[in-house]
XYZ file of N, CA and C in Angstrom:
762
model
N 110.501 -61.698 77.342
C 109.060 -62.634 77.036
C 109.537 -63.964 77.164
N 110.824 -64.476 77.498
C 111.114 -65.890 77.518
C 111.551 -65.982 79.098
N 111.925 -65.142 79.331
C 112.302 -65.255 81.200
C 111.450 -64.502 82.075
N 110.890 -63.411 81.761
C 109.915 -62.520 82.196
C 110.824 -60.996 83.127
N 112.227 -61.712 83.713
C 112.696 -60.773 84.360
C 114.154 -60.364 83.557
N 114.141 -61.490 82.523
C 115.492 -60.801 81.850
C 115.529 -59.357 81.025
N 114.367 -58.680 80.271
C 114.631 -57.396 80.122
C 114.764 -56.416 81.231
N 114.262 -56.350 82.246
C 114.580 -55.910 83.135
C 115.785 -55.627 83.815
N 116.384 -56.859 83.899
C 118.011 -56.622 84.188
C 118.600 -56.306 83.154
N 118.151 -56.657 81.922
C 119.059 -55.938 80.831
C 119.290 -54.543 80.902
N 118.143 -53.802 81.011
C 117.640 -52.386 80.616
C 118.455 -51.931 82.144
N 118.771 -52.251 83.223
C 119.095 -51.723 84.511
C 120.847 -52.214 84.211
N 121.116 -53.077 84.030
C 122.367 -53.342 84.001
C 122.944 -52.276 82.633
N 122.413 -52.048 81.582
C 123.077 -51.303 80.512
C 122.957 -49.904 80.814
N 122.141 -49.504 82.101
C 121.837 -48.084 82.464
C 123.169 -47.651 83.169
N 124.048 -48.721 83.603
C 125.024 -48.253 84.417
C 126.472 -48.148 83.544
N 126.223 -48.287 82.044
C 127.229 -48.223 80.997
C 127.103 -47.063 80.246
N 128.024 -46.075 79.941
C 127.385 -45.377 78.786
C 128.220 -45.926 77.433
N 126.890 -46.073 76.685
C 127.553 -46.444 75.219
C 128.871 -46.255 74.516
N 129.218 -47.229 73.706
C 130.298 -47.240 73.413
C 130.337 -48.383 72.506
N 131.165 -48.008 71.227
C 131.325 -49.071 69.822
C 132.376 -50.065 70.064
N 132.892 -49.852 71.232
C 134.320 -50.939 71.448
C 133.740 -51.923 71.705
N 134.696 -53.037 71.080
C 134.144 -54.442 71.148
C 134.624 -54.858 73.005
N 135.229 -54.257 73.528
C 135.302 -54.454 74.892
C 134.502 -53.866 75.670
N 133.771 -53.074 75.401
C 132.593 -52.292 76.065
C 131.267 -53.669 75.959
N 131.065 -53.948 74.581
C 130.213 -54.659 74.676
C 130.064 -56.276 75.106
N 131.525 -56.752 75.285
C 132.013 -57.902 76.174
C 131.371 -57.592 77.302
N 132.156 -56.173 78.140
C 131.905 -55.772 79.551
C 130.394 -55.893 79.774
N 129.527 -55.311 78.833
C 128.147 -55.298 79.025
C 127.397 -56.992 79.148
N 127.755 -57.698 77.739
C 127.317 -59.149 78.095
C 127.856 -59.776 79.358
N 128.882 -59.736 79.719
C 129.814 -60.267 81.263
C 128.634 -59.937 82.312
N 128.832 -58.749 82.442
C 128.080 -58.200 83.568
C 126.577 -58.330 83.982
N 126.074 -58.258 82.399
C 124.104 -58.912 82.466
C 124.373 -60.241 82.858
N 125.220 -61.181 82.454
C 125.569 -62.619 82.933
C 125.120 -62.637 84.119
N 126.318 -62.089 84.634
C 126.800 -62.242 86.212
C 125.663 -61.986 86.836
N 124.933 -60.536 86.871
C 123.800 -59.931 87.669
C 122.400 -60.639 87.273
N 122.374 -61.418 86.237
C 121.227 -62.332 85.942
C 121.404 -63.512 86.927
N 122.715 -64.041 86.771
C 122.158 -65.315 87.215
C 122.115 -65.140 89.269
N 122.764 -63.737 89.488
C 122.867 -63.657 91.219
C 121.171 -63.356 91.220
N 120.694 -62.597 90.334
C 119.210 -62.259 90.579
C 118.426 -63.237 90.766
N 118.390 -64.468 89.491
C 117.487 -65.840 89.554
C 117.987 -66.375 90.587
N 119.131 -66.677 91.356
C 119.239 -67.401 91.974
C 119.249 -66.845 93.884
N 119.391 -65.592 93.904
C 118.943 -65.050 95.083
C 117.583 -63.945 95.328
N 117.231 -63.211 94.219
C 116.488 -62.035 94.590
C 115.420 -62.509 93.914
N 115.061 -63.192 92.901
C 113.944 -63.656 92.188
C 113.124 -64.583 93.161
N 113.931 -65.511 93.884
C 113.185 -66.549 94.795
C 112.284 -65.943 95.952
N 112.864 -64.702 96.422
C 112.403 -64.073 97.990
C 111.714 -63.140 97.440
N 111.372 -62.283 96.255
C 110.334 -61.454 95.993
C 108.936 -62.460 95.097
N 108.947 -63.637 94.704
C 108.356 -64.152 94.005
C 107.116 -64.550 94.968
N 107.162 -64.805 96.479
C 106.424 -64.924 97.421
C 105.198 -63.755 97.705
N 105.629 -62.627 97.113
C 104.498 -61.747 97.270
C 103.527 -61.718 96.744
N 103.660 -62.533 95.066
C 102.804 -62.738 94.358
C 102.269 -64.332 94.415
N 102.442 -64.867 95.526
C 101.964 -66.274 96.101
C 102.581 -67.268 94.765
N 104.091 -66.908 94.592
C 104.561 -68.057 93.898
C 105.658 -68.326 94.520
N 106.498 -69.782 94.300
C 107.316 -70.231 94.898
C 107.922 -71.106 93.527
N 109.376 -71.209 93.915
C 110.189 -71.701 93.046
C 110.218 -73.307 93.390
N 110.121 -74.150 92.192
C 109.993 -75.604 92.343
C 111.670 -75.590 92.480
N 112.061 -77.197 93.180
C 113.368 -77.448 94.008
C 114.332 -77.423 92.046
N 115.791 -77.392 92.170
C 116.322 -77.752 91.104
C 117.021 -78.942 90.961
N 117.364 -79.433 92.276
C 118.036 -80.531 92.365
C 117.604 -81.598 93.296
N 116.605 -81.636 93.858
C 116.169 -82.283 94.660
C 115.962 -83.894 94.151
N 115.827 -84.875 95.264
C 116.049 -86.273 94.818
C 114.883 -86.732 94.073
N 113.705 -86.061 94.808
C 112.351 -86.708 94.277
C 111.564 -85.619 93.199
N 111.911 -84.428 92.884
C 111.345 -83.660 91.845
C 112.479 -82.607 91.398
N 112.991 -82.713 89.937
C 113.698 -81.698 89.547
C 113.416 -81.401 88.365
N 113.913 -80.654 87.445
C 113.581 -79.657 86.437
C 114.390 -81.149 85.092
N 113.815 -81.710 84.334
C 114.318 -81.781 83.140
C 115.689 -81.670 82.747
N 116.101 -79.955 82.485
C 117.361 -79.404 82.160
C 117.113 -78.144 83.360
N 118.164 -77.765 83.385
C 118.251 -76.409 84.425
C 118.311 -75.063 83.653
N 117.664 -75.376 82.109
C 117.059 -74.279 81.211
C 115.971 -73.665 81.926
N 115.339 -74.715 82.412
C 113.685 -74.303 83.237
C 113.919 -73.407 84.497
N 115.172 -73.708 85.034
C 115.327 -72.812 86.034
C 116.141 -71.896 85.966
N 116.983 -71.631 85.125
C 117.706 -70.300 84.244
C 116.812 -69.248 83.625
N 115.923 -69.922 83.348
C 114.698 -68.878 82.338
C 113.873 -68.731 83.374
N 113.582 -69.158 84.507
C 112.755 -68.563 85.708
C 111.258 -68.998 85.107
N 111.423 -70.398 84.611
C 109.704 -70.781 83.990
C 109.652 -72.305 84.844
N 110.159 -72.114 86.546
C 109.697 -73.031 87.409
C 109.072 -72.420 88.419
N 107.803 -71.687 88.499
C 107.449 -71.029 89.796
C 106.001 -71.391 89.384
N 105.534 -71.791 90.525
C 103.727 -72.155 90.745
C 103.451 -71.377 91.826
N 102.165 -71.486 92.234
C 101.295 -71.025 92.919
C 101.712 -71.688 94.288
N 101.406 -71.088 95.362
C 101.794 -71.858 96.639
C 101.190 -72.995 96.727
N 100.097 -72.846 96.469
C 99.027 -74.615 96.862
C 99.612 -75.487 95.805
N 99.791 -75.262 94.581
C 100.353 -76.256 93.898
C 101.543 -76.411 94.309
N 102.589 -75.302 94.795
C 103.966 -76.141 95.256
C 103.735 -77.213 96.083
N 102.942 -76.728 97.330
C 103.223 -77.568 98.585
C 102.583 -79.217 97.933
N 101.362 -79.289 97.367
C 100.817 -80.503 96.853
C 101.743 -81.210 95.616
N 102.395 -80.248 95.292
C 103.115 -81.067 93.968
C 104.737 -81.787 95.103
N 105.032 -81.248 95.811
C 106.074 -81.489 96.326
C 105.908 -82.505 97.276
N 104.577 -82.606 97.621
C 104.424 -83.716 98.828
C 103.773 -84.654 98.122
N 103.090 -84.737 96.829
C 103.149 -85.887 95.993
C 104.075 -86.441 95.087
N 104.992 -85.600 94.967
C 106.782 -86.303 94.276
C 107.169 -86.839 95.531
N 107.026 -86.460 96.879
C 107.686 -87.526 97.655
C 107.432 -88.305 97.650
N 106.172 -88.629 97.992
C 105.086 -90.040 97.791
C 105.692 -90.978 96.689
N 105.748 -90.439 95.656
C 106.011 -90.986 94.188
C 107.093 -91.660 94.610
N 108.082 -90.853 94.603
C 109.721 -91.305 94.887
C 109.936 -92.132 95.861
N 109.248 -92.362 96.909
C 109.242 -92.828 98.379
C 108.508 -94.627 97.754
N 107.757 -94.180 97.156
C 106.958 -95.494 96.750
C 107.350 -96.006 95.677
N 108.057 -95.518 94.645
C 108.422 -96.330 93.171
C 109.703 -96.084 93.298
N 110.601 -95.377 93.822
C 112.173 -95.098 93.248
C 112.216 -94.311 92.453
N 111.248 -93.272 92.023
C 111.634 -92.501 90.303
C 111.082 -91.221 91.148
N 111.963 -90.054 90.400
C 111.604 -88.759 90.846
C 111.105 -88.299 89.478
N 109.987 -87.201 90.206
C 109.078 -86.752 89.044
C 110.311 -85.377 88.580
N 109.940 -85.674 87.026
C 110.516 -84.638 86.132
C 109.606 -83.322 85.584
N 110.051 -82.385 85.938
C 109.008 -81.071 85.442
C 109.251 -80.645 84.377
N 108.619 -80.151 83.191
C 108.990 -78.965 82.139
C 108.717 -77.908 82.712
N 107.755 -77.301 81.708
C 107.654 -75.447 82.171
C 106.384 -75.560 83.105
N 106.302 -74.697 84.094
C 105.644 -74.489 84.767
C 104.798 -72.825 84.899
N 105.529 -72.082 85.445
C 104.903 -70.490 85.220
C 106.321 -69.494 85.548
N 105.912 -68.210 84.970
C 106.980 -67.304 85.790
C 106.600 -66.809 87.083
N 107.453 -66.016 87.860
C 107.450 -65.437 89.027
C 106.495 -64.699 89.445
N 106.054 -63.839 88.458
C 105.409 -62.593 88.731
C 104.321 -62.274 87.633
N 103.501 -61.414 87.930
C 102.364 -61.106 87.485
C 101.068 -62.093 86.919
N 100.103 -62.221 87.578
C 99.081 -63.125 86.611
C 98.472 -62.591 85.179
N 98.455 -63.539 84.474
C 98.204 -63.065 82.974
C 99.059 -62.994 82.017
N 100.824 -62.826 82.610
C 101.570 -62.470 81.594
C 101.502 -64.011 81.103
N 101.948 -63.864 79.882
C 101.999 -65.074 78.917
C 103.558 -66.400 79.301
N 103.129 -67.053 79.210
C 104.382 -68.212 78.979
C 104.537 -68.606 77.747
N 105.165 -67.981 76.709
C 104.770 -68.360 75.569
C 105.931 -69.784 75.427
N 105.638 -71.061 74.391
C 104.451 -70.807 73.377
C 102.921 -71.169 74.169
N 103.119 -71.520 75.520
C 102.370 -72.306 76.050
C 100.323 -71.223 75.903
N 99.375 -71.551 75.906
C 98.542 -70.932 76.000
C 97.801 -70.280 77.140
N 98.033 -71.194 78.201
C 97.777 -71.148 79.814
C 98.328 -71.512 80.961
N 99.710 -71.225 80.652
C 100.550 -71.183 81.941
C 100.884 -69.749 82.193
N 99.532 -68.670 82.906
C 99.848 -67.600 83.269
C 99.401 -67.037 84.848
N 99.448 -68.549 85.270
C 98.598 -68.010 86.790
C 99.801 -68.816 87.999
N 100.347 -69.728 87.392
C 101.094 -70.450 88.521
C 100.488 -71.606 88.942
N 99.244 -71.759 88.514
C 98.385 -72.938 88.743
C 98.456 -74.266 87.472
N 99.270 -74.079 86.837
C 99.934 -75.205 85.624
C 101.246 -75.299 85.531
N 101.185 -76.826 85.058
C 102.375 -77.196 85.058
C 102.842 -78.508 84.193
N 103.695 -78.653 83.210
C 103.917 -79.627 82.660
C 105.003 -80.654 83.258
N 104.711 -82.154 82.920
C 105.509 -83.048 83.155
C 106.005 -84.057 82.819
N 107.028 -84.727 82.701
C 107.479 -85.455 81.816
C 106.684 -87.333 82.024
N 106.761 -87.842 81.122
C 106.460 -88.991 81.102
C 107.308 -89.828 81.923
N 107.255 -91.134 82.457
C 107.970 -92.109 82.707
C 108.368 -93.040 81.819
N 109.884 -93.178 81.588
C 110.036 -94.015 80.449
C 111.281 -95.381 80.722
N 111.121 -96.402 79.918
C 111.595 -97.559 79.733
C 112.743 -97.348 78.952
N 113.858 -98.061 79.582
C 115.325 -97.926 78.601
C 115.258 -99.097 77.618
N 116.585 -99.495 76.985
C 116.223 -100.492 75.946
C 116.660 -101.931 76.902
N 116.901 -101.996 78.320
C 117.001 -102.570 78.800
C 115.861 -103.217 79.715
N 114.456 -102.333 79.477
C 113.455 -102.682 80.009
C 113.374 -101.861 81.385
N 114.076 -101.159 81.782
C 114.948 -100.599 83.106
C 113.970 -98.953 82.854
N 113.033 -98.936 84.359
C 112.525 -97.610 84.159
C 113.497 -96.695 84.472
N 113.065 -95.585 84.024
C 113.955 -94.351 84.399
C 113.505 -92.892 84.218
N 113.842 -92.066 84.631
C 113.366 -90.638 84.583
C 114.257 -90.001 83.500
N 115.054 -90.431 82.639
C 115.657 -89.939 81.014
C 114.333 -89.662 80.359
N 114.678 -89.105 79.426
C 113.989 -88.379 78.089
C 114.496 -88.470 76.994
N 113.440 -88.832 75.914
C 113.985 -88.740 74.657
C 114.332 -87.258 73.960
N 113.926 -86.388 74.460
C 113.532 -84.962 73.800
C 114.768 -84.049 74.999
N 115.658 -83.441 74.203
C 116.509 -82.476 75.000
C 115.551 -81.572 75.815
N 114.748 -80.861 75.091
C 113.652 -79.959 75.847
C 112.461 -80.338 76.664
N 112.319 -82.187 76.527
C 111.109 -82.429 77.103
C 109.865 -82.600 76.284
N 109.832 -81.741 75.217
C 108.779 -81.922 74.105
C 109.115 -82.457 72.683
N 108.216 -82.730 72.396
C 108.266 -83.002 70.570
C 108.571 -84.152 70.209
N 108.712 -85.638 71.299
C 108.966 -86.616 70.869
C 107.456 -87.335 71.411
N 106.737 -87.894 70.069
C 105.669 -88.131 70.585
C 105.207 -89.829 70.418
N 104.704 -90.034 71.724
C 104.065 -91.412 71.352
C 102.774 -91.736 70.724
N 103.247 -92.116 69.145
C 102.115 -92.061 68.467
C 101.193 -93.012 68.573
N 99.613 -92.715 68.253
C 98.519 -93.386 68.084
C 98.837 -94.936 67.570
N 98.541 -96.242 68.082
C 98.329 -97.254 67.461
C 97.592 -97.850 66.920
N 97.478 -98.830 65.957
C 96.497 -99.116 65.129
C 95.181 -99.472 66.358
N 93.706 -98.892 65.535
C 92.912 -99.269 66.823
C 92.339 -98.236 67.648
N 93.402 -97.124 68.006
C 93.613 -96.276 68.887
C 92.925 -94.997 68.187
N 92.328 -94.110 68.879
C 91.896 -93.105 68.071
C 93.052 -92.142 67.824
N 92.887 -91.368 66.634
C 94.141 -90.519 66.160
C 93.564 -89.377 65.967
N 93.565 -88.954 67.390
C 93.335 -87.335 67.361
C 94.227 -86.270 66.865
N 95.458 -86.510 66.450
C 96.823 -85.819 66.042
C 96.228 -85.446 64.698
N 95.743 -86.802 64.331
C 95.365 -86.602 62.597
C 94.239 -85.768 62.406
N 93.110 -86.108 63.244
C 91.710 -85.388 63.082
C 91.886 -83.826 62.877
N 93.044 -83.464 64.038
C 93.144 -81.747 64.802
C 94.027 -81.664 63.096
N 94.994 -82.026 62.669
C 95.269 -81.430 61.283
C 94.677 -81.673 60.161
N 93.421 -82.510 59.879
C 92.821 -82.902 58.666
C 91.674 -81.554 59.054
N 91.832 -80.980 60.495
C 90.631 -80.214 60.276
C 91.307 -78.261 60.335
N 92.667 -78.702 59.881
C 93.104 -77.414 59.506
C 94.058 -76.795 60.712
N 94.272 -77.498 61.747
C 94.993 -76.997 62.676
C 96.352 -77.424 62.453
N 97.141 -76.424 61.681
C 98.616 -76.931 61.464
C 99.521 -76.936 62.661
N 99.270 -76.402 63.449
C 100.289 -76.242 64.480
C 100.419 -77.226 65.542
N 99.122 -78.408 65.408
C 98.989 -79.394 66.131
C 100.169 -80.110 66.983
N 101.320 -80.332 65.741
C 102.393 -80.921 65.812
C 103.460 -80.388 65.949
N 103.929 -79.326 66.349
C 104.836 -78.294 65.678
C 105.868 -78.369 66.606
N 105.676 -78.659 67.813
C 106.755 -79.191 68.847
C 107.651 -80.367 68.368
N 107.159 -81.208 67.483
C 107.874 -81.835 66.836
C 109.653 -81.445 66.461
N 109.307 -80.192 65.589
C 110.723 -79.702 65.459
C 111.311 -78.628 66.037
N 110.762 -78.828 67.375
C 111.427 -78.328 68.619
C 111.902 -78.987 69.731
N 111.899 -79.931 69.716
C 112.043 -81.132 70.663
C 113.358 -81.715 70.859
N 114.161 -81.623 69.539
C 115.916 -81.850 69.543
C 115.683 -83.383 70.251
N 114.987 -84.300 69.508
C 115.326 -85.556 69.757
C 116.934 -86.178 70.001
N 116.761 -86.952 70.760
C 118.221 -87.357 71.353
C 118.581 -88.592 71.302
N 117.798 -89.321 70.211
C 117.725 -90.732 69.841
C 118.083 -91.730 70.706
N 117.566 -91.725 71.859
C 117.884 -92.881 72.842
C 116.586 -93.951 72.825
N 117.223 -95.117 72.932
C 116.058 -96.118 73.124
C 115.086 -96.381 74.056
N 114.274 -95.500 73.990
C 113.290 -95.147 75.038
C 111.829 -95.316 74.631
N 110.974 -96.182 75.414
C 109.985 -96.497 75.672
C 109.212 -95.752 76.928
N 107.718 -95.205 76.270
C 106.815 -94.965 77.688
C 106.928 -96.204 78.728
N 106.834 -95.853 79.707
C 106.513 -97.166 80.733
C 105.054 -96.731 81.510
N 104.391 -97.255 80.451
C 102.661 -97.088 80.913
C 102.180 -97.156 82.369
N 102.756 -98.508 83.109
C 102.008 -98.650 84.496
C 102.798 -97.639 85.299
N 104.202 -96.744 85.012
C 104.494 -95.912 86.154
C 103.983 -94.657 86.133
N 103.620 -94.213 84.389
C 103.236 -93.106 84.043
C 101.684 -92.971 84.617
N 101.365 -94.136 84.443
C 99.682 -94.027 85.313
C 99.611 -93.941 86.697
N 100.747 -94.792 87.477
C 100.874 -94.314 88.877
C 100.986 -92.926 88.920
N 101.781 -92.409 88.270
C 102.617 -91.028 88.189
C 101.250 -90.565 88.079
N 100.036 -90.066 87.216
C 98.897 -89.702 87.042
C 97.915 -89.582 87.835
N 98.000 -91.098 88.277
C 96.769 -91.045 89.713
C 97.463 -90.749 90.659
N 98.843 -90.416 91.433
C 99.277 -90.148 92.014
C 98.865 -88.510 92.470
N 99.310 -87.704 91.195
C 99.360 -86.573 90.994
C 98.143 -85.949 91.603
N 96.978 -86.192 90.795
C 95.928 -86.336 90.709
C 94.879 -86.401 92.367
N 95.455 -87.637 92.769
C 94.377 -87.663 94.443
C 95.789 -86.683 95.187
N 96.992 -86.251 94.898
C 97.962 -85.476 95.977
C 97.453 -84.122 95.785
N 97.301 -83.239 94.780
C 97.344 -82.222 93.954
C 95.805 -81.886 94.025
N 94.944 -82.518 93.885
C 93.078 -82.013 93.749
C 93.351 -81.425 92.284
N 93.713 -82.042 91.363
C 94.179 -81.748 90.040
C 92.802 -81.596 89.635
N 92.403 -80.346 88.805
C 91.398 -79.967 88.279
C 91.122 -80.719 86.906
N 92.363 -80.445 86.081
C 92.268 -80.887 85.034
C 93.877 -81.853 85.020
N 93.850 -82.482 84.012
C 94.787 -83.351 83.574
C 94.654 -83.742 81.689
N 95.348 -82.768 81.019
C 95.673 -82.934 79.565
C 96.517 -84.059 79.224
N 95.872 -84.861 78.131
C 96.924 -85.929 77.830
C 95.836 -86.416 76.760
N 96.768 -86.749 75.652
C 96.279 -87.341 74.316
C 95.355 -88.267 74.520
N 94.290 -88.284 73.670
C 93.050 -89.219 73.960
C 93.403 -90.838 73.674
N 94.507 -90.797 72.885
C 94.431 -92.411 72.827
C 95.965 -92.667 73.624
N 96.548 -92.034 74.198
C 97.313 -92.326 75.404
C 96.501 -92.808 76.709
N 95.514 -91.642 77.022
C 94.509 -91.877 77.825
C 93.679 -93.054 78.144
N 93.425 -93.678 76.794
C 92.762 -94.923 76.219
C 93.923 -95.969 76.447
N 95.049 -95.868 76.238
C 95.946 -96.891 76.227
C 96.541 -97.056 77.864
N 96.269 -96.323 78.585
C 96.866 -96.394 79.954
C 95.820 -96.809 80.916
N 94.697 -96.423 80.353
C 93.342 -97.064 81.003
C 93.311 -95.731 82.049
N 93.392 -94.347 81.804
C 92.996 -93.480 82.851
C 91.293 -92.459 82.478
N 90.873 -92.841 81.323
C 89.593 -91.924 81.279
C 88.397 -92.326 82.018
N 88.257 -93.733 81.908
C 87.295 -94.109 82.655
C 87.249 -94.087 84.246
N 88.563 -94.506 84.704
C 88.782 -93.908 86.247
C 88.326 -92.413 86.725
N 89.153 -91.407 85.870
C 88.609 -90.173 86.141
C 88.407 -89.197 84.863
N 86.721 -89.530 84.881
C 86.240 -89.140 83.594
C 86.139 -87.150 84.040
N 86.118 -86.867 84.969
C 85.816 -85.393 85.203
C 87.572 -84.710 85.066
N 88.694 -85.613 85.397
C 90.094 -84.799 85.377
C 90.620 -85.013 84.151
N 90.453 -86.157 83.358
C 91.772 -86.544 82.320
C 90.908 -85.690 81.093
N 91.134 -84.753 80.271
C 90.546 -84.004 79.402
C 91.500 -83.962 77.965
N 90.208 -83.759 77.003
C 91.283 -83.397 75.847
C 91.189 -82.073 75.907
N 92.803 -81.158 75.483
C 92.800 -80.046 75.608
C 92.245 -79.393 74.186
N 91.794 -79.814 73.693
C 91.234 -79.371 72.129
C 92.391 -79.080 70.750
N 92.001 -79.122 69.878
C 92.729 -78.848 68.360
C 93.361 -77.254 68.305
N 92.938 -76.721 69.383
C 93.902 -74.819 69.098
C 95.046 -75.338 69.925
N 95.195 -76.091 70.806
C 96.773 -76.508 71.243
C 97.304 -77.181 70.656
N 98.420 -77.974 71.219
C 99.171 -78.887 70.802
C 99.223 -79.961 71.384
N 100.035 -81.060 70.762
C 99.670 -82.486 71.015
C 100.081 -82.799 72.548
N 99.476 -83.453 73.003
C 100.108 -83.924 74.589
C 100.361 -85.437 74.660
N 101.031 -85.864 73.812
C 101.514 -87.420 73.806
C 102.769 -87.371 74.225
N 103.584 -86.034 74.759
C 105.039 -86.120 74.716
C 105.220 -85.573 76.358
N 104.119 -85.214 76.818
C 104.037 -85.089 78.307
C 102.624 -84.728 78.988
N 102.487 -84.374 80.389
C 101.461 -84.589 81.103
C 101.266 -83.112 81.681
N 99.859 -82.511 81.093
C 99.756 -80.990 81.633
C 98.805 -81.202 82.608
N 99.260 -80.775 83.933
C 98.695 -80.838 85.025
C 97.960 -79.206 85.859
N 96.733 -79.244 86.148
C 96.367 -78.042 86.549
C 95.238 -78.166 87.885
N 95.512 -77.101 88.757
C 94.460 -76.982 89.892
C 93.407 -75.807 89.784
N 92.571 -75.592 90.460
C 91.392 -74.778 90.361
C 92.136 -73.822 91.079
N 91.111 -72.566 91.085
C 91.359 -71.384 91.682
C 90.693 -71.564 93.183
C-alpha cells in the first residue's frame, strides 16, 4: 500500500528462501529484499511503467526534484505521460526565469489506474501531483527549502480578516482536516512562504500544463490574488479532504 510494488517484490524474494528461525536467515532475507527492491525501483519499474502511460519524475535534475528521496524510493513519483511532459517543460521555464527549481511531493504510483496512493483521495491515475510552496529564509532570500521533513503539515495559517476555512471545516465535524500537522515533522526552520514566487509558480503551472484544477486553501488563494485571475481553475477541495495551505495540488484532465 505504501509503494505498490514492494509487496510483490517481498513475496518474490522470500519465495527463494526456505523458512528458518535463525537470526541469520531473517537478516539474509531483509538484506536480499532491500537490494533487489532498490534494483527494481531503479531499473525495472521505470522501464515497465510506460506500458501504463506513466513516467518517473526526475530525482536529481536542477529544475525539478523531489522534496526528499523517499518519494522516489517509494515509487510515488510517477505521472501520466501528458503531465510528465508539460510539468518538465514548465519547471524548466520556471527555473530559467526565476532561478528556483520546482519541488514535488506525492504524485502517483507506476501501475494500475484506480490504485489508491494513501493517504490521498485522488492520486490514483497519474494526473495529479502535489508541489511545494516557494519559501523565504530568515534573511528574506528565496529558497526551495521546506519547513517540513515530508513537505506536509506546516501550515500557512489564516490572517485576521481572511476566510478561515480550516476552522469552518473542523466546526462542521471534519476532524481529519488538519491531521497532517501530526505527520509533517516540522524542522523548525525560519521560513515563510514567498507569496510572489509561489504565485509565479502556480501561474506558470496553470499556463504550461493546461491544469484543470489547482487546490489551495481559500485564504491563501485570496492572499496570493489567484482566485479572481483563474476562477475556473483555482478550487476549494472540500472539507472531506485535508488542508491545502502547506502544498499545491495540481491536476490535469483526461
